[in-house]
């Protein structure tokens, strides 16, 4: 009998170790395929850009921009209108070809990838047109003025309408912030979910749980906002607005995760883990939505991480942009999650009408009463 027990123990350990290894390999395989599928070869598709041109030149330039499917062109009457559209984030940039020389407008703060794509495309097209012009002049042996030669040889003008700040030259801060909020919200939701079963179910318990989530959301937002100041990120933004947006992002993550935990138990915390592991990749912080596959673009913009990143970016760099859609997405996650938490804490449950602490105390008191000697006098 004593010899069988170690053998069974070793067998169980081997089975458990094999299961852990298989699960670990499958998780790594899935994450690797997902990450590489989303970001290994990010291809731009329908990146919105603006064009200011005369009617006669419009077809040729628009054709050059759209021939590979990289850009979606919108026409504007003047360069001022184009700049306004860029500041509202209607477009990532655009070209004005009404002057003596084509002029490119970009917004690095909207995404360095889009700005670099515009620069590369614009420079390539201008160089091709300049080469064609020089070849034609060489064939005709026509003399040109010095000013014209200087114009052909000079680099095309490029204006960065909304540049990134000096303290965030690569534009990666938003990705780090979204990861911090997602991870912190997941941990907080799991911790709170384990604490709630220790009290009797009632409307007060539900309100206490939701209130705790709100307090945590505001506190985590304040910490993130405070830490941003250490590195000079967002120092020019409205601190009150930033606090409100960060609080809503944190509440959307914590409340939706807590709601899943309330319905499914501990496995519901996987929702928060998915926000962190999968949601941050398609949030648009590092890889712009227009550079993601269609699935990632749609899903990313409708997750708390994606909606939060876009709301923060607009508030930081594009105050004229419309962010109501992003706030609605965040509000739905926060509101539905809080409602689920409130309702599940109010509904009675046979297994959990009283807390472990109360039951343990009752058993002790009953035992003490039974042990108490009876006074016959």
Coordinates of C-alpha atoms in Angstrom, one line a residue:
X1 CA 0.0 0.0 0.0
X2 CA 2.8 2.4 0.9
X3 CA 4.6 1.6 -2.4
X4 CA 1.5 2.3 -4.5
X5 CA 1.0 5.8 -3.1
X6 CA 4.3 7.3 -4.4
X7 CA 3.7 5.6 -7.8
X8 CA 0.2 7.2 -8.0
X9 CA 1.6 10.6 -6.9
X10 CA 4.3 10.4 -9.6
X11 CA 1.7 9.5 -12.3
X12 CA -0.5 12.4 -11.3
X13 CA 2.4 14.8 -11.4
X14 CA 3.4 13.6 -14.9
X15 CA -0.2 14.0 -16.1
X16 CA -0.4 17.5 -14.6
X17 CA 3.0 18.5 -16.1
X18 CA 2.0 17.2 -19.5
X19 CA -1.3 19.1 -19.3
X20 CA 0.5 22.3 -18.3
X21 CA 3.1 21.9 -21.2
X22 CA 0.4 21.3 -23.8
X23 CA -1.7 24.3 -22.6
X24 CA 1.3 26.5 -22.5
X25 CA 2.4 25.5 -26.1
X26 CA -1.2 26.0 -27.4
X27 CA -1.4 29.5 -25.8
X28 CA 2.0 30.5 -27.2
X29 CA 1.0 29.2 -30.6
X30 CA -2.3 31.1 -30.6
X31 CA -0.7 34.3 -29.4
X32 CA 2.2 34.1 -31.9
X33 CA -0.2 33.5 -34.8
X34 CA -2.4 36.4 -33.6
X35 CA 0.4 38.9 -33.1
X36 CA 2.1 38.1 -36.4
X37 CA -1.2 38.0 -38.2
X38 CA -2.1 41.5 -37.0
X39 CA 1.3 43.2 -37.1
X40 CA 3.9 41.2 -39.0
X41 CA 3.1 42.7 -42.4
X42 CA 0.8 45.7 -41.6
X43 CA -0.6 46.9 -44.9
X44 CA -2.3 50.3 -45.2
X45 CA -5.8 50.2 -46.6
X46 CA -8.1 53.2 -47.3
X47 CA -6.0 55.7 -45.2
X48 CA -8.1 58.9 -45.4
X49 CA -6.2 61.8 -47.0
X50 CA -7.2 65.1 -48.5
X51 CA -6.5 66.7 -51.9
X52 CA -6.6 70.3 -53.0
X53 CA -6.4 70.6 -56.7
X54 CA -7.8 72.1 -59.9
X55 CA -10.4 70.1 -61.6
X56 CA -8.1 69.3 -64.5
X57 CA -5.4 67.9 -62.3
X58 CA -7.6 66.0 -59.9
X59 CA -8.1 62.8 -61.8
X60 CA -4.3 62.2 -62.4
X61 CA -3.2 62.9 -58.8
X62 CA -6.2 61.0 -57.2
X63 CA -5.3 58.0 -59.4
X64 CA -1.7 58.0 -58.2
X65 CA -2.9 58.0 -54.6
X66 CA -5.6 55.3 -54.9
X67 CA -4.0 53.0 -57.5
X68 CA -2.6 50.6 -54.8
X69 CA -5.6 50.9 -52.4
X70 CA -3.5 52.7 -49.8
X71 CA -5.4 55.9 -49.6
X72 CA -9.0 57.1 -49.7
X73 CA -9.1 60.7 -51.2
X74 CA -11.4 63.5 -50.1
X75 CA -11.4 66.8 -52.0
X76 CA -11.0 70.2 -50.2
X77 CA -11.3 73.6 -51.7
X78 CA -8.3 75.3 -50.0
X79 CA -5.2 74.4 -48.0
X80 CA -6.8 76.0 -45.0
X81 CA -9.8 73.6 -45.3
X82 CA -7.3 70.7 -45.5
X83 CA -5.5 71.8 -42.3
X84 CA -8.9 72.1 -40.5
X85 CA -9.8 68.6 -41.6
X86 CA -6.4 67.3 -40.3
X87 CA -6.9 69.0 -37.0
X88 CA -10.3 67.4 -36.7
X89 CA -8.8 64.0 -37.6
X90 CA -11.1 63.6 -40.6
X91 CA -7.9 62.8 -42.6
X92 CA -4.3 61.9 -41.7
X93 CA -2.9 64.4 -44.1
X94 CA -3.1 65.6 -47.7
X95 CA -1.6 67.3 -50.7
X96 CA -2.1 70.8 -52.2
X97 CA -1.1 71.0 -55.9
X98 CA -2.6 74.3 -56.7
X99 CA 0.6 76.2 -56.1
X100 CA 3.8 76.3 -58.2
X101 CA 5.0 73.3 -56.3
X102 CA 3.1 70.4 -54.6
X103 CA 2.8 70.8 -50.8
X104 CA 2.3 67.9 -48.4
X105 CA 0.5 68.2 -45.1
X106 CA 0.8 65.5 -42.4
X107 CA 0.0 65.0 -38.7
X108 CA 2.6 62.9 -37.0
X109 CA 0.5 62.9 -33.8
X110 CA -2.2 61.0 -35.6
X111 CA 0.2 58.2 -36.2
X112 CA 3.8 58.1 -37.4
X113 CA 3.1 55.2 -39.8
X114 CA 0.5 57.2 -41.7
X115 CA 2.8 60.3 -41.8
X116 CA 5.7 58.3 -43.1
X117 CA 3.6 56.6 -45.7
X118 CA 2.4 60.0 -46.9
X119 CA 5.9 61.3 -47.0
X120 CA 7.3 58.3 -48.9
X121 CA 4.5 58.3 -51.4
X122 CA 4.6 62.1 -51.9
X123 CA 8.4 62.2 -52.3
X124 CA 8.3 59.2 -54.8
X125 CA 5.6 60.8 -56.9
X126 CA 7.3 64.2 -57.0
X127 CA 10.7 62.6 -57.9
X128 CA 9.1 60.6 -60.7
X129 CA 7.4 63.7 -62.1
X130 CA 10.6 65.7 -61.8
X131 CA 12.6 63.0 -63.6
X132 CA 9.9 62.9 -66.4
X133 CA 10.1 66.7 -66.7
X134 CA 13.9 66.7 -66.9
X135 CA 13.9 63.9 -69.5
X136 CA 11.4 65.8 -71.6
X137 CA 13.5 69.0 -71.4
X138 CA 16.6 67.1 -72.3
X139 CA 15.0 65.6 -75.4
X140 CA 13.7 69.0 -76.6
X141 CA 17.1 70.7 -75.8
X142 CA 15.0 73.5 -74.3
X143 CA 16.7 76.0 -72.0
X144 CA 15.1 76.8 -68.7
X145 CA 15.5 79.6 -66.3
X146 CA 17.7 79.2 -63.3
X147 CA 14.7 79.7 -60.9
X148 CA 12.9 76.8 -62.7
X149 CA 15.9 74.6 -62.4
X150 CA 16.2 75.4 -58.7
X151 CA 12.6 74.6 -58.2
X152 CA 12.9 71.3 -59.9
X153 CA 15.9 70.3 -57.8
X154 CA 14.6 71.6 -54.4
X155 CA 12.9 69.1 -52.1
X156 CA 9.1 69.4 -51.9
X157 CA 7.7 71.3 -49.0
X158 CA 6.2 69.3 -46.1
X159 CA 4.2 70.7 -43.2
X160 CA 3.6 68.7 -40.0
X161 CA 0.3 70.3 -38.9
X162 CA 0.1 68.4 -35.6
X163 CA 3.6 67.1 -34.7
X164 CA 4.3 64.7 -31.9
X165 CA 5.8 66.4 -28.8
X166 CA 9.5 66.2 -28.2
X167 CA 9.0 63.9 -25.2
X168 CA 7.1 61.3 -27.3
X169 CA 8.9 61.3 -30.7
X170 CA 7.9 57.7 -31.5
X171 CA 4.3 58.0 -30.4
X172 CA 4.4 54.9 -28.3
X173 CA 3.2 56.4 -25.0
X174 CA -0.5 55.7 -25.7
X175 CA 0.3 52.0 -26.1
X176 CA 2.0 51.8 -22.7
X177 CA -0.8 53.7 -21.0
X178 CA -3.5 51.4 -22.4
X179 CA -1.5 48.4 -21.3
X180 CA -1.1 49.8 -17.8
X181 CA -4.8 50.5 -17.5
X182 CA -5.8 47.1 -18.9
X183 CA -3.5 45.2 -16.6
X184 CA -4.3 47.2 -13.5
X185 CA -8.1 47.0 -14.2
X186 CA -7.9 43.2 -14.6
X187 CA -6.0 42.7 -11.4
X188 CA -8.4 45.0 -9.4
X189 CA -11.5 43.2 -10.8
X190 CA -10.2 39.8 -9.8
X191 CA -9.3 41.0 -6.3
X192 CA -12.7 42.7 -5.8
X193 CA -14.5 39.7 -7.1
X194 CA -12.9 37.5 -4.4
X195 CA -13.8 40.0 -1.6
X196 CA -17.5 40.4 -2.5
X197 CA -18.8 37.0 -1.4
X198 CA -18.0 37.8 2.2
X199 CA -21.1 39.8 2.8
X200 CA -24.9 39.2 2.5
X201 CA -26.4 39.9 -0.9
X202 CA -28.4 43.1 -1.0
X203 CA -28.8 46.4 -2.9
X204 CA -26.3 47.9 -0.5
X205 CA -23.8 45.3 -1.3
X206 CA -24.3 46.0 -5.1
X207 CA -23.9 49.7 -4.6
X208 CA -20.8 49.2 -2.5
X209 CA -19.2 47.0 -5.2
X210 CA -20.0 49.5 -7.9
X211 CA -18.8 52.4 -5.8
X212 CA -15.6 50.6 -5.1
X213 CA -15.1 50.1 -8.9
X214 CA -15.7 53.8 -9.5
X215 CA -13.3 54.9 -6.7
X216 CA -10.6 52.5 -8.1
X217 CA -11.2 53.9 -11.6
X218 CA -10.6 57.5 -10.5
X219 CA -7.6 56.5 -8.3
X220 CA -6.0 54.6 -11.2
X221 CA -6.6 57.4 -13.6
X222 CA -5.1 59.9 -11.2
X223 CA -2.0 57.7 -10.8
X224 CA -1.6 57.3 -14.6
X225 CA -2.1 61.1 -15.1
X226 CA 0.5 61.8 -12.4
X227 CA 3.1 59.4 -13.8
X228 CA 2.7 60.9 -17.3
X229 CA 3.9 64.2 -15.9
X230 CA 7.2 62.6 -14.9
X231 CA 8.1 62.1 -18.6
X232 CA 6.5 65.3 -20.0
X233 CA 3.6 63.4 -21.8
X234 CA 0.3 65.3 -21.9
X235 CA 1.5 68.3 -19.9
X236 CA -0.3 70.7 -22.2
X237 CA -3.6 68.9 -22.1
X238 CA -6.6 69.8 -20.0
X239 CA -5.9 67.8 -16.8
X240 CA -9.6 67.6 -15.8
X241 CA -10.6 66.2 -19.2
X242 CA -7.7 63.7 -19.2
X243 CA -8.7 62.5 -15.7
X244 CA -12.3 62.0 -16.8
X245 CA -11.3 60.1 -19.9
X246 CA -8.8 57.9 -18.0
X247 CA -11.3 57.2 -15.3
X248 CA -13.9 56.2 -17.9
X249 CA -11.4 53.9 -19.6
X250 CA -10.4 52.3 -16.3
X251 CA -14.1 51.9 -15.3
X252 CA -14.9 50.3 -18.7
X253 CA -12.2 47.7 -18.2
X254 CA -12.8 47.0 -14.5
X255 CA -16.6 47.0 -14.6
X256 CA -16.9 44.8 -17.6
X257 CA -14.4 42.4 -16.2
X258 CA -16.1 42.4 -12.8
X259 CA -19.4 41.8 -14.5
X260 CA -18.0 38.8 -16.3
X261 CA -16.6 37.5 -13.0
X262 CA -20.0 38.0 -11.4
X263 CA -21.7 35.9 -14.0
X264 CA -19.0 33.2 -14.7
X265 CA -17.0 33.3 -11.6
X266 CA -13.2 33.3 -11.7
X267 CA -13.0 32.3 -15.4
X268 CA -14.7 35.6 -16.2
X269 CA -11.4 37.3 -15.4
X270 CA -10.2 36.0 -18.8
X271 CA -12.1 39.0 -20.3
X272 CA -9.6 41.4 -18.6
X273 CA -6.7 39.3 -19.7
X274 CA -7.9 39.5 -23.3
X275 CA -8.1 43.3 -23.0
X276 CA -4.4 43.2 -22.1
X277 CA -3.0 40.5 -24.3
X278 CA -5.2 40.9 -27.4
X279 CA -6.9 44.3 -27.1
X280 CA -3.8 46.4 -26.8
X281 CA -2.4 45.1 -30.1
X282 CA -5.4 46.2 -32.1
X283 CA -6.2 49.3 -30.1
X284 CA -4.6 51.6 -32.7
X285 CA -1.9 52.8 -30.3
X286 CA 1.1 51.2 -32.1
X287 CA -0.5 49.9 -35.3
X288 CA -3.1 52.3 -36.8
X289 CA -6.5 50.9 -37.5
X290 CA -6.1 51.5 -41.2
X291 CA -3.0 49.2 -41.1
X292 CA -4.8 46.3 -39.5
X293 CA -6.8 43.5 -41.1
X294 CA -10.5 44.2 -41.4
X295 CA -11.3 42.0 -38.4
X296 CA -8.8 43.7 -36.2
X297 CA -9.9 47.2 -37.3
X298 CA -13.5 46.6 -36.4
X299 CA -12.9 44.7 -33.2
X300 CA -10.2 47.0 -31.9
X301 CA -12.2 50.1 -32.3
X302 CA -15.1 48.6 -30.3
X303 CA -13.0 47.4 -27.3
X304 CA -12.3 49.6 -24.2
X305 CA -8.6 49.6 -25.1
X306 CA -9.2 50.8 -28.7
X307 CA -11.9 53.3 -27.9
X308 CA -9.8 54.6 -25.0
X309 CA -6.6 55.0 -27.1
X310 CA -8.4 57.0 -29.7
X311 CA -10.2 59.2 -27.1
X312 CA -6.9 59.9 -25.4
X313 CA -5.0 60.7 -28.6
X314 CA -7.7 63.1 -29.7
X315 CA -7.8 64.8 -26.4
X316 CA -4.1 65.1 -26.2
X317 CA -3.3 66.3 -29.8
X318 CA -6.6 67.0 -31.6
X319 CA -8.9 69.0 -29.4
X320 CA -11.1 69.8 -32.4
X321 CA -11.8 66.1 -33.1
X322 CA -15.1 64.5 -32.4
X323 CA -14.7 61.8 -29.7
X324 CA -18.3 61.1 -28.8
X325 CA -18.3 57.7 -30.5
X326 CA -15.3 56.6 -28.4
X327 CA -16.9 57.8 -25.2
X328 CA -20.1 56.0 -26.1
X329 CA -18.2 52.7 -26.5
X330 CA -16.5 53.2 -23.2
X331 CA -19.7 54.3 -21.5
X332 CA -21.5 51.1 -22.7
X333 CA -18.8 48.8 -21.3
X334 CA -18.8 50.7 -18.0
X335 CA -22.5 51.0 -17.7
X336 CA -23.4 47.4 -18.7
X337 CA -20.6 46.0 -16.5
X338 CA -21.7 48.1 -13.5
X339 CA -25.4 47.1 -14.1
X340 CA -24.5 43.4 -14.1
X341 CA -22.4 43.8 -10.9
X342 CA -25.3 45.6 -9.2
X343 CA -28.0 43.1 -10.2
X344 CA -25.9 40.0 -9.4
X345 CA -25.1 41.5 -6.0
X346 CA -28.8 42.2 -5.3
X347 CA -30.3 38.8 -6.3
X348 CA -30.5 36.2 -3.5
X349 CA -28.6 33.0 -3.9
X350 CA -29.0 29.8 -2.0
X351 CA -25.3 29.2 -1.8
X352 CA -24.4 32.6 -0.8
X353 CA -27.1 34.4 1.1
X354 CA -24.8 34.7 4.1
X355 CA -21.1 35.1 4.2
X356 CA -18.5 32.6 5.3
X357 CA -17.6 34.9 8.2
X358 CA -21.2 35.1 9.4
X359 CA -21.7 31.3 9.2
X360 CA -18.4 30.6 11.0
X361 CA -19.4 33.1 13.8
X362 CA -22.8 31.5 14.1
X363 CA -21.3 28.0 14.5
X364 CA -18.9 29.2 17.1
X365 CA -21.7 30.9 19.1
X366 CA -24.0 27.8 18.9
X367 CA -21.1 25.6 20.0
X368 CA -20.4 27.9 22.9
X369 CA -24.0 27.8 24.0
X370 CA -24.1 24.0 23.9
X371 CA -20.9 23.8 26.0
X372 CA -22.2 26.3 28.6
X373 CA -23.1 24.5 31.8
X374 CA -26.7 24.6 33.0
X375 CA -27.2 26.3 36.4
X376 CA -29.6 24.1 38.3
X377 CA -29.9 26.5 41.2

